[in-house]
XYZ file of N, CA, C and O in Angstrom:
776
model
N 95.227 76.094 106.424
C 94.447 76.222 105.183
C 95.242 75.517 104.059
O 96.434 75.738 103.947
N 94.586 74.714 103.301
C 95.292 74.006 102.237
C 95.493 74.861 101.007
O 95.000 75.958 100.875
N 96.353 74.350 100.083
C 96.717 75.065 98.890
C 95.511 75.484 98.016
O 95.474 76.586 97.497
N 94.532 74.591 97.905
C 93.355 74.854 97.066
C 92.609 76.034 97.671
O 92.163 76.922 96.923
N 92.439 76.092 98.965
C 91.711 77.191 99.602
C 92.430 78.544 99.357
O 91.797 79.560 99.076
N 93.768 78.532 99.489
C 94.549 79.745 99.269
C 94.431 80.146 97.772
O 94.383 81.349 97.491
N 94.403 79.155 96.913
C 94.296 79.490 95.450
C 92.920 80.155 95.187
O 92.885 81.126 94.446
N 91.859 79.633 95.804
C 90.545 80.186 95.597
C 90.495 81.638 96.174
O 89.875 82.497 95.644
N 91.164 81.791 97.311
C 91.242 83.125 97.934
C 91.929 84.103 97.000
O 91.508 85.213 96.813
N 93.017 83.621 96.384
C 93.746 84.503 95.450
C 92.944 84.868 94.242
O 92.958 85.991 93.772
N 92.151 83.868 93.737
C 91.266 84.147 92.602
C 90.235 85.204 92.964
O 89.966 86.137 92.214
N 89.636 85.064 94.157
C 88.656 86.039 94.595
C 89.285 87.407 94.691
O 88.687 88.406 94.345
N 90.501 87.452 95.225
C 91.218 88.758 95.362
C 91.424 89.386 94.017
O 91.277 90.591 93.819
N 91.766 88.596 92.980
C 91.966 89.102 91.638
C 90.640 89.627 91.054
O 90.600 90.629 90.442
N 89.530 88.916 91.339
C 88.239 89.369 90.875
C 87.878 90.667 91.539
O 87.421 91.605 90.918
N 88.107 90.761 92.845
C 87.775 91.955 93.595
C 88.659 93.143 93.134
O 88.243 94.289 93.247
N 89.844 92.824 92.674
C 90.768 93.888 92.188
C 90.157 94.696 91.048
O 90.436 95.880 90.854
N 89.296 94.040 90.302
C 88.578 94.727 89.172
C 87.471 95.626 89.665
O 86.939 96.438 88.921
N 87.028 95.426 90.918
C 85.943 96.238 91.490
C 86.509 97.417 92.203
O 87.654 97.410 92.646
N 85.791 98.452 92.363
C 86.263 99.592 93.135
C 85.156 100.345 93.768
O 83.998 100.213 93.395
N 85.550 101.196 94.700
C 84.580 102.117 95.282
C 85.162 103.522 95.103
O 86.381 103.629 94.979
N 84.320 104.450 95.036
C 84.842 105.827 94.852
C 84.011 106.811 95.674
O 82.809 106.680 95.757
N 84.705 107.760 96.333
C 83.978 108.749 97.104
C 83.288 109.753 96.253
O 83.566 109.859 95.037
N 82.423 110.594 96.837
C 81.839 111.697 96.147
C 82.974 112.691 95.898
O 83.725 113.001 96.808
N 83.161 113.127 94.661
C 84.244 113.997 94.344
C 83.747 115.404 94.130
O 82.764 115.625 93.390
N 84.391 116.362 94.701
C 84.025 117.768 94.623
C 84.614 118.376 93.353
O 85.586 117.909 92.802
N 84.046 119.464 92.912
C 84.503 120.226 91.766
C 85.742 121.102 92.124
O 86.454 121.574 91.283
N 85.940 121.362 93.391
C 86.978 122.225 93.840
C 88.340 121.449 93.863
O 88.434 120.407 94.456
N 89.394 122.022 93.259
C 90.649 121.343 93.156
C 91.370 121.211 94.483
O 92.116 120.321 94.724
N 91.126 122.129 95.422
C 91.823 122.114 96.734
C 90.976 121.358 97.813
O 91.403 121.301 98.910
N 89.829 120.840 97.404
C 89.026 120.129 98.362
C 89.660 118.826 98.746
O 90.148 118.064 97.881
N 89.764 118.517 100.064
C 90.461 117.308 100.510
C 89.786 116.024 99.989
O 90.395 115.015 99.906
N 88.483 116.131 99.665
C 87.796 114.903 99.157
C 88.325 114.475 97.796
O 88.411 113.313 97.479
N 88.724 115.501 96.976
C 89.252 115.125 95.657
C 90.748 114.896 95.591
O 91.277 114.586 94.546
N 91.373 114.991 96.760
C 92.837 114.767 96.781
C 93.116 113.294 97.008
O 92.318 112.563 97.629
N 94.246 112.814 96.494
C 94.567 111.382 96.649
C 94.781 111.011 98.135
O 95.210 111.814 98.919
N 94.421 109.799 98.463
C 94.732 109.252 99.776
C 96.099 108.620 99.689
O 96.312 107.422 99.717
N 97.130 109.461 99.534
C 98.469 109.039 99.179
C 99.079 108.094 100.195
O 99.764 107.166 99.829
N 98.904 108.322 101.449
C 99.518 107.507 102.473
C 99.062 106.065 102.388
O 99.781 105.166 102.801
N 97.830 105.812 101.902
C 97.311 104.487 101.753
C 98.142 103.626 100.800
O 98.133 102.409 100.881
N 98.755 104.270 99.829
C 99.553 103.446 98.869
C 101.048 103.625 99.139
O 101.862 103.247 98.333
N 101.398 104.212 100.294
C 102.795 104.321 100.684
C 103.537 105.439 100.019
O 104.744 105.465 100.047
N 102.866 106.458 99.474
C 103.528 107.539 98.779
C 103.950 108.710 99.726
O 105.057 109.163 99.692
N 103.014 109.158 100.576
C 103.313 110.283 101.454
C 102.365 110.259 102.616
O 101.450 109.499 102.630
N 102.632 111.148 103.603
C 101.685 111.255 104.736
C 100.350 111.764 104.306
O 100.277 112.479 103.295
N 99.315 111.458 105.085
C 97.987 111.965 104.761
C 97.442 112.452 106.091
O 97.962 112.164 107.141
N 96.355 113.253 106.015
C 95.781 113.802 107.228
C 94.487 113.202 107.625
O 93.939 113.546 108.628
N 93.869 112.353 106.778
C 92.605 111.760 107.137
C 92.569 110.283 106.732
O 93.138 109.915 105.719
N 91.903 109.499 107.509
C 91.772 108.079 107.220
C 90.338 107.726 106.880
O 89.679 106.908 107.534
N 89.800 108.376 105.882
C 88.420 108.170 105.499
C 88.184 108.642 104.057
O 88.690 109.727 103.705
N 87.506 107.861 103.252
C 87.360 108.262 101.814
C 86.281 109.308 101.617
O 86.272 109.889 100.540
N 85.380 109.529 102.520
C 84.315 110.482 102.320
C 84.476 111.703 103.229
O 85.167 111.677 104.248
N 83.796 112.800 102.912
C 83.812 113.992 103.708
C 83.108 113.672 105.056
O 82.067 113.064 105.101
N 83.694 114.131 106.124
C 83.145 113.959 107.465
C 83.121 115.263 108.218
O 83.809 116.186 107.848
N 82.286 115.356 109.239
C 82.347 116.575 110.069
C 83.606 116.495 110.881
O 84.218 115.427 111.054
N 83.995 117.608 111.499
C 85.176 117.667 112.336
C 85.107 116.654 113.453
O 86.104 116.007 113.808
N 83.909 116.461 114.012
C 83.734 115.565 115.141
C 84.010 114.107 114.693
O 84.549 113.307 115.425
N 83.565 113.732 113.454
C 83.739 112.355 112.998
C 85.078 112.050 112.448
O 85.491 110.896 112.397
N 85.722 113.053 111.949
C 87.009 112.806 111.214
C 88.146 112.311 112.171
O 88.222 112.775 113.295
N 88.900 111.353 111.686
C 90.093 110.952 112.390
C 91.223 111.771 111.780
O 91.822 111.353 110.817
N 91.416 112.924 112.326
C 92.452 113.828 111.813
C 93.806 113.565 112.455
O 93.873 113.063 113.574
N 94.834 113.915 111.764
C 96.160 113.769 112.302
C 97.047 113.193 111.220
O 96.572 112.621 110.247
N 98.325 113.234 111.423
C 99.241 112.720 110.449
C 99.255 111.164 110.532
O 99.315 110.582 111.593
N 99.219 110.559 109.382
C 99.371 109.115 109.274
C 100.662 108.808 108.540
O 100.919 109.460 107.501
N 101.401 107.824 108.972
C 102.625 107.476 108.332
C 102.336 106.755 106.994
O 101.308 106.161 106.820
N 103.286 106.868 106.093
C 103.157 106.227 104.782
C 103.593 104.787 104.773
O 103.721 104.151 103.777
N 103.859 104.229 105.955
C 104.376 102.824 106.046
C 103.292 101.868 105.488
O 102.100 102.050 105.657
N 103.799 100.811 104.836
C 102.959 99.743 104.416
C 103.210 98.592 105.381
O 104.236 98.611 106.117
N 102.341 97.550 105.435
C 102.519 96.547 106.408
C 103.906 95.884 106.502
O 104.401 95.607 107.605
N 104.541 95.610 105.363
C 105.864 94.986 105.385
C 106.890 95.882 106.066
O 107.773 95.384 106.763
N 106.766 97.197 105.892
C 107.669 98.164 106.587
C 107.386 98.284 108.056
O 108.291 98.573 108.821
N 106.133 98.029 108.453
C 105.734 98.220 109.824
C 106.228 97.080 110.716
O 105.978 97.073 111.916
N 106.914 96.106 110.141
C 107.489 95.005 110.962
C 108.756 95.463 111.648
O 109.211 94.820 112.588
N 109.342 96.570 111.213
C 110.592 97.067 111.822
C 110.255 97.621 113.191
O 109.169 98.211 113.440
N 111.244 97.463 114.120
C 111.012 97.914 115.498
C 110.753 99.422 115.547
O 109.983 99.944 116.370
N 111.347 100.187 114.628
C 111.178 101.601 114.603
C 109.723 102.060 114.192
O 109.373 103.233 114.414
N 108.950 101.156 113.732
C 107.557 101.460 113.325
C 106.583 101.546 114.493
O 105.496 102.099 114.407
N 106.984 100.957 115.657
C 106.092 100.892 116.791
C 105.682 102.321 117.197
O 106.506 103.221 117.328
N 104.387 102.529 117.424
C 103.841 103.810 117.745
C 103.460 104.685 116.614
O 102.789 105.727 116.771
N 103.807 104.324 115.382
C 103.470 105.111 114.203
C 101.975 104.957 113.899
O 101.398 103.862 114.008
N 101.287 106.044 113.524
C 99.878 106.022 113.123
C 99.821 105.653 111.671
O 100.569 106.260 110.832
N 98.990 104.689 111.330
C 98.838 104.273 109.922
C 97.341 104.221 109.540
O 96.508 104.177 110.421
N 97.126 104.195 108.306
C 95.765 104.026 107.782
C 95.856 103.039 106.616
O 96.423 103.340 105.592
N 95.391 101.840 106.866
C 95.493 100.801 105.877
C 94.073 100.273 105.502
O 93.202 100.221 106.295
N 93.977 99.908 104.273
C 92.757 99.326 103.724
C 93.014 97.880 103.343
O 94.123 97.470 103.180
N 91.903 97.143 103.245
C 92.041 95.778 102.817
C 90.727 95.013 102.937
O 89.663 95.557 103.175
N 90.875 93.693 102.688
C 89.751 92.782 102.723
C 89.846 91.911 103.976
O 90.918 91.374 104.273
N 88.776 91.785 104.710
C 88.782 90.968 105.957
C 89.060 89.520 105.653
O 88.410 88.897 104.811
N 90.009 88.994 106.374
C 90.372 87.550 106.287
C 89.709 86.799 107.466
O 89.063 85.793 107.236
N 89.936 87.291 108.707
C 89.421 86.647 109.867
C 88.986 87.678 110.895
O 89.554 88.799 110.904
N 88.088 87.305 111.747
C 87.783 88.158 112.934
C 87.568 87.173 114.111
O 86.937 86.137 113.950
N 88.129 87.510 115.228
C 87.977 86.652 116.394
C 88.007 87.466 117.671
O 88.734 88.466 117.785
N 87.261 86.983 118.678
C 87.278 87.568 119.987
C 88.523 87.046 120.696
O 88.887 85.843 120.621
N 89.187 87.943 121.400
C 90.396 87.544 122.171
C 90.184 87.971 123.654
O 89.231 88.720 123.937
N 91.007 87.474 124.519
C 90.815 87.783 125.932
C 90.851 89.278 126.186
O 91.431 90.076 125.399
N 90.200 89.641 127.265
C 90.114 91.070 127.586
C 88.964 91.772 126.925
O 88.947 93.013 126.868
N 87.989 91.073 126.372
C 86.867 91.686 125.733
C 87.217 92.462 124.518
O 86.680 93.554 124.223
N 88.106 91.921 123.661
C 88.597 92.561 122.428
C 88.315 91.734 121.239
O 88.180 90.518 121.343
N 88.260 92.397 120.097
C 88.208 91.704 118.802
C 89.449 92.028 117.999
O 89.957 93.154 118.113
N 89.934 91.042 117.268
C 91.053 91.251 116.335
C 90.627 90.813 114.998
O 89.991 89.717 114.828
N 90.963 91.618 113.955
C 90.722 91.223 112.548
C 92.062 91.079 111.857
O 93.008 91.785 112.197
N 92.110 90.129 110.937
C 93.266 90.048 110.030
C 92.754 90.462 108.685
O 91.703 89.971 108.210
N 93.487 91.388 108.076
C 93.093 91.985 106.788
C 94.149 91.692 105.716
O 95.330 91.746 106.046
N 93.710 91.395 104.506
C 94.611 91.322 103.353
C 94.790 92.720 102.906
O 93.801 93.403 102.523
N 95.985 93.248 102.954
C 96.304 94.664 102.671
C 96.022 94.954 101.185
O 96.352 94.202 100.283
N 95.347 96.137 100.967
C 95.088 96.583 99.650
C 95.729 97.962 99.404
O 95.706 98.825 100.372
N 96.288 98.161 98.285
C 96.808 99.471 97.914
C 95.635 100.270 97.302
O 94.826 99.697 96.629
N 95.537 101.540 97.633
C 94.448 102.338 97.130
C 94.989 103.365 96.152
O 95.976 104.071 96.435
N 94.290 103.514 95.006
C 94.656 104.478 94.035
C 94.224 105.879 94.462
O 93.410 105.978 95.425
N 94.615 106.946 93.804
C 94.210 108.282 94.170
C 92.676 108.461 94.178
O 92.207 109.296 94.837
N 91.910 107.689 93.440
C 90.477 107.833 93.475
C 89.817 106.708 94.328
O 88.630 106.472 94.207
N 90.583 106.160 95.213
C 90.131 105.125 96.183
C 89.604 103.890 95.504
O 88.507 103.444 95.793
N 90.360 103.358 94.571
C 90.034 102.054 94.000
C 90.970 101.070 94.681
O 92.146 101.340 94.849
N 90.425 99.929 95.018
C 91.185 98.895 95.709
C 92.065 98.147 94.703
O 91.576 97.698 93.683
N 93.300 97.962 95.075
C 94.240 97.142 94.260
C 94.987 96.226 95.174
O 95.383 96.532 96.228
N 95.085 95.003 94.695
C 95.706 93.941 95.489
C 97.116 93.710 94.999
O 97.326 93.289 93.926
N 98.144 93.985 95.879
C 99.511 93.790 95.476
C 99.786 92.337 95.045
O 99.171 91.403 95.547
N 100.734 92.207 94.124
C 101.120 90.848 93.648
C 101.549 89.968 94.777
O 101.185 88.817 94.892
N 102.395 90.535 95.660
C 102.826 89.825 96.851
C 101.931 90.190 98.020
O 101.979 91.258 98.606
N 100.980 89.293 98.321
C 100.009 89.572 99.395
C 100.676 89.798 100.731
O 101.645 89.133 101.056
N 100.133 90.798 101.426
C 100.599 91.002 102.803
C 99.382 91.236 103.637
O 98.341 91.719 103.233
N 99.493 90.829 104.936
C 98.367 90.936 105.832
C 98.761 91.808 107.024
O 99.931 92.045 107.273
N 97.749 92.311 107.735
C 97.951 93.013 108.981
C 96.839 92.642 109.938
O 95.773 92.257 109.487
N 97.097 92.786 111.212
C 96.069 92.490 112.225
C 95.766 93.853 112.893
O 96.631 94.643 113.169
N 94.461 94.030 113.176
C 94.003 95.230 113.866
C 93.116 94.782 115.039
O 92.234 93.952 114.845
N 93.418 95.264 116.244
C 92.721 94.881 117.439
C 92.187 96.060 118.149
O 92.780 97.158 118.119
N 91.041 95.885 118.857
C 90.453 96.989 119.620
C 89.524 96.466 120.647
O 89.084 95.300 120.605
N 89.187 97.301 121.656
C 88.292 96.892 122.682
C 86.835 96.694 122.139
O 86.419 97.355 121.206
N 86.135 95.782 122.752
C 84.736 95.515 122.398
C 84.662 94.447 121.290
O 85.679 93.885 120.867
N 83.407 94.225 120.870
C 83.148 93.165 119.855
C 82.308 93.797 118.729
O 81.360 94.522 119.002
N 82.690 93.509 117.520
C 82.057 94.072 116.317
C 80.974 93.128 115.842
O 81.006 91.882 116.008
N 79.976 93.705 115.184
C 78.811 92.983 114.617
C 79.307 92.024 113.550
O 79.851 92.484 112.498
N 79.139 90.732 113.724
C 79.578 89.724 112.759
C 78.796 89.781 111.435
O 79.235 89.272 110.425
N 77.613 90.359 111.464
C 76.833 90.480 110.181
C 77.460 91.548 109.316
O 77.255 91.539 108.111
N 78.169 92.506 109.922
C 78.762 93.578 109.152
C 80.209 93.249 108.737
O 80.747 93.802 107.776
N 80.832 92.339 109.510
C 82.247 92.010 109.235
C 82.295 90.485 108.958
O 82.391 89.711 109.818
N 82.339 90.200 107.682
C 82.434 88.790 107.231
C 83.612 88.695 106.289
O 84.129 89.720 105.857
N 84.058 87.486 105.976
C 85.217 87.345 105.065
C 84.999 88.201 103.784
O 83.890 88.222 103.220
N 86.020 88.874 103.393
C 86.111 89.646 102.174
C 85.501 91.037 102.295
O 85.471 91.820 101.346
N 84.951 91.398 103.476
C 84.451 92.751 103.702
C 85.621 93.690 103.560
O 86.719 93.489 104.078
N 85.415 94.808 102.856
C 86.417 95.800 102.645
C 86.379 96.899 103.775
O 85.284 97.246 104.176
N 87.522 97.310 104.161
C 87.510 98.327 105.187
C 88.816 99.108 105.257
O 89.859 98.702 104.763
N 88.762 100.256 105.900
C 89.922 101.132 106.205
C 90.031 101.171 107.691
O 89.015 101.409 108.406
N 91.219 100.995 108.161
C 91.453 101.017 109.599
C 92.607 101.984 109.920
O 93.694 101.858 109.370
N 92.311 102.941 110.806
C 93.337 103.860 111.284
C 93.753 103.491 112.684
O 92.863 103.083 113.474
N 94.989 103.501 112.983
C 95.476 103.136 114.309
C 96.993 103.191 114.421
O 97.679 103.521 113.508
N 97.451 102.838 115.611
C 98.902 102.849 115.862
C 99.506 101.445 115.842
O 98.892 100.516 116.362
N 100.687 101.348 115.280
C 101.395 100.059 115.214
C 101.769 99.724 116.645
O 102.420 100.586 117.356
N 101.436 98.493 117.114
C 101.759 98.098 118.498
C 102.669 96.933 118.607
O 103.218 96.652 119.673
N 102.885 96.224 117.494
C 103.751 95.058 117.607
C 103.605 94.152 116.372
O 103.226 94.590 115.292
N 103.777 92.851 116.633
C 103.674 91.821 115.595
C 102.891 90.608 116.110
O 102.806 90.380 117.312
N 102.349 89.881 115.139
C 101.721 88.626 115.410
C 102.096 87.679 114.275
O 102.900 88.058 113.397
N 101.602 86.462 114.303
C 101.911 85.524 113.248
C 100.587 85.125 112.542
O 99.576 84.903 113.188
N 100.638 85.093 111.237
C 99.455 84.637 110.463
C 99.955 83.772 109.322
O 100.843 84.191 108.591
N 99.465 82.581 109.204
C 99.818 81.619 108.158
C 101.360 81.400 108.158
O 101.941 81.292 107.104
N 101.964 81.433 109.346
C 103.356 81.172 109.461
C 104.273 82.346 109.213
O 105.538 82.193 109.254
N 103.721 83.516 108.943
C 104.526 84.679 108.652
C 104.226 85.773 109.657
O 103.109 85.896 110.124
N 105.243 86.611 109.969
C 105.028 87.723 110.883
C 104.203 88.803 110.180
O 104.372 89.082 108.997
N 103.239 89.405 110.920
C 102.428 90.518 110.400
C 102.368 91.589 111.472
O 102.431 91.302 112.632
N 102.271 92.870 111.027
C 102.174 93.911 112.027
C 100.732 93.937 112.675
O 99.783 93.491 112.052
N 100.730 94.440 113.898
C 99.500 94.600 114.666
C 99.279 96.071 114.915
O 100.238 96.775 115.276
N 98.062 96.561 114.691
C 97.726 97.929 115.033
C 96.544 97.996 115.997
O 95.725 97.052 116.005
N 96.524 99.006 116.853
C 95.395 99.239 117.775
C 94.396 100.104 117.022
O 94.740 101.200 116.552
N 93.184 99.650 116.926
C 92.112 100.318 116.150
C 91.758 101.674 116.822
O 91.357 101.703 117.966
N 91.878 102.763 116.054
C 91.374 104.056 116.460
C 90.052 104.319 115.748
O 89.112 104.886 116.322
N 89.991 103.928 114.476
C 88.764 104.114 113.683
C 88.705 102.983 112.636
O 89.659 102.622 112.099
N 87.499 102.490 112.466
C 87.230 101.376 111.469
C 86.128 101.866 110.564
O 85.030 102.066 110.982
N 86.497 102.033 109.224
C 85.517 102.393 108.280
C 85.212 101.167 107.403
O 86.121 100.599 106.793
N 83.942 100.778 107.381
C 83.529 99.675 106.555
C 83.094 100.200 105.197
O 82.248 101.053 105.075
N 83.761 99.701 104.194
C 83.446 100.113 102.808
C 82.370 99.234 102.203
O 82.022 98.156 102.726
N 81.816 99.664 101.116
C 80.805 98.852 100.393
C 80.984 99.040 98.920
O 81.278 100.152 98.444
N 80.761 97.983 98.154
C 80.755 98.080 96.722
C 79.384 97.836 96.132
O 79.215 97.500 95.007
N 78.345 97.964 97.011
C 76.953 97.747 96.585
C 76.408 98.960 95.857
O 76.999 100.041 95.871
N 75.330 98.730 95.155
C 74.654 99.837 94.472
C 74.072 100.840 95.461
O 73.651 100.443 96.544
N 74.082 102.084 95.046
C 73.529 103.121 95.949
C 72.075 102.792 96.268
O 71.310 102.439 95.367
N 71.713 102.937 97.551
C 70.353 102.695 97.926
C 70.104 101.307 98.472
O 69.059 101.057 99.123
N 71.049 100.390 98.253
C 70.863 98.982 98.822
C 71.125 99.064 100.299
O 72.159 99.502 100.754
N 70.133 98.645 101.131
C 70.261 98.766 102.554
C 70.500 97.419 103.255
O 70.393 97.342 104.495
N 70.805 96.365 102.544
C 71.075 95.078 103.205
C 72.324 95.182 104.028
O 73.203 96.010 103.768
N 72.437 94.338 105.103
C 73.549 94.454 105.999
C 74.949 94.454 105.320
O 75.815 95.140 105.748
N 75.111 93.654 104.285
C 76.428 93.609 103.649
C 76.713 94.857 102.827
O 77.828 95.030 102.376
N 75.741 95.767 102.741
C 75.969 96.979 102.007
C 76.148 98.217 102.922
O 76.339 99.356 102.407
N 76.078 98.046 104.230
C 76.296 99.126 105.124
C 77.722 99.646 104.976
O 78.676 98.906 104.893
N 77.904 100.964 104.957
C 79.238 101.516 104.910
C 79.308 102.727 105.859
O 78.305 103.354 106.186
N 80.494 102.990 106.323
C 80.710 104.079 107.253
C 81.521 103.618 108.458
O 81.864 102.418 108.492
N 81.747 104.505 109.392
C 82.457 104.099 110.610
C 81.649 103.148 111.410
O 80.393 103.320 111.557
N 82.250 102.079 111.904
C 81.514 101.116 112.729
C 82.149 101.122 114.086
O 83.369 101.381 114.244
N 81.333 100.816 115.100
C 81.721 100.789 116.472
C 81.495 99.428 117.034
O 80.602 98.698 116.513
N 82.148 99.038 118.067
C 81.878 97.774 118.749
C 80.458 97.781 119.302
O 79.922 98.855 119.608
N 79.883 96.589 119.397
C 78.531 96.448 119.981
C 78.578 96.723 121.425
O 79.614 96.478 122.121
N 77.446 97.158 121.950
C 77.372 97.405 123.420
C 77.266 96.089 124.153
O 77.819 95.940 125.276
N 76.675 95.055 123.597
C 76.623 93.691 124.157
C 77.230 92.728 123.153
O 76.925 92.779 121.971
N 78.077 91.803 123.608
C 78.669 90.852 122.699
C 77.632 89.915 122.076
O 76.589 89.645 122.691
N 77.913 89.457 120.897
C 76.977 88.536 120.183
C 77.139 87.162 120.740
O 78.227 86.702 121.086
């Protein structure tokens, strides 16, 4: 990718940084929905990798490490569960009937607003099956929960790789908009590849 393309990508990231999404917030102070998603910004462990209230069956419960992608490059990070958010950079099918996405890492504020760090970092997330390309296009926002499995290279730099346990597609569309780019929630691989 040439310098002009990366510059345009950076400008778009800055524009997106002014946009945000926010979950439904409860009036109860101890409700987990109104608590910060601290692990997403590297502050502390968290117990859920989802911005909205879910049923027990849907929730990805368990401890998630507070590691950020740059810290997950250490050998000691392998096997750690993380929950990272970001903007989709690429998606591709790889051998073994799997899809891998590369995401531009975003820091999330306590009210789940997306913030793009000054020093961009990326991560790769891979899982079995193939995801709907109409739902996952460049700059799509998402949260991915999974375990650190190793490293890959992107744009000449090492990036951490995680195995997808849960993929939450976010949306910054107006409520009620049902177009494909506005779908939000957990997404699953397609039953038949596209």
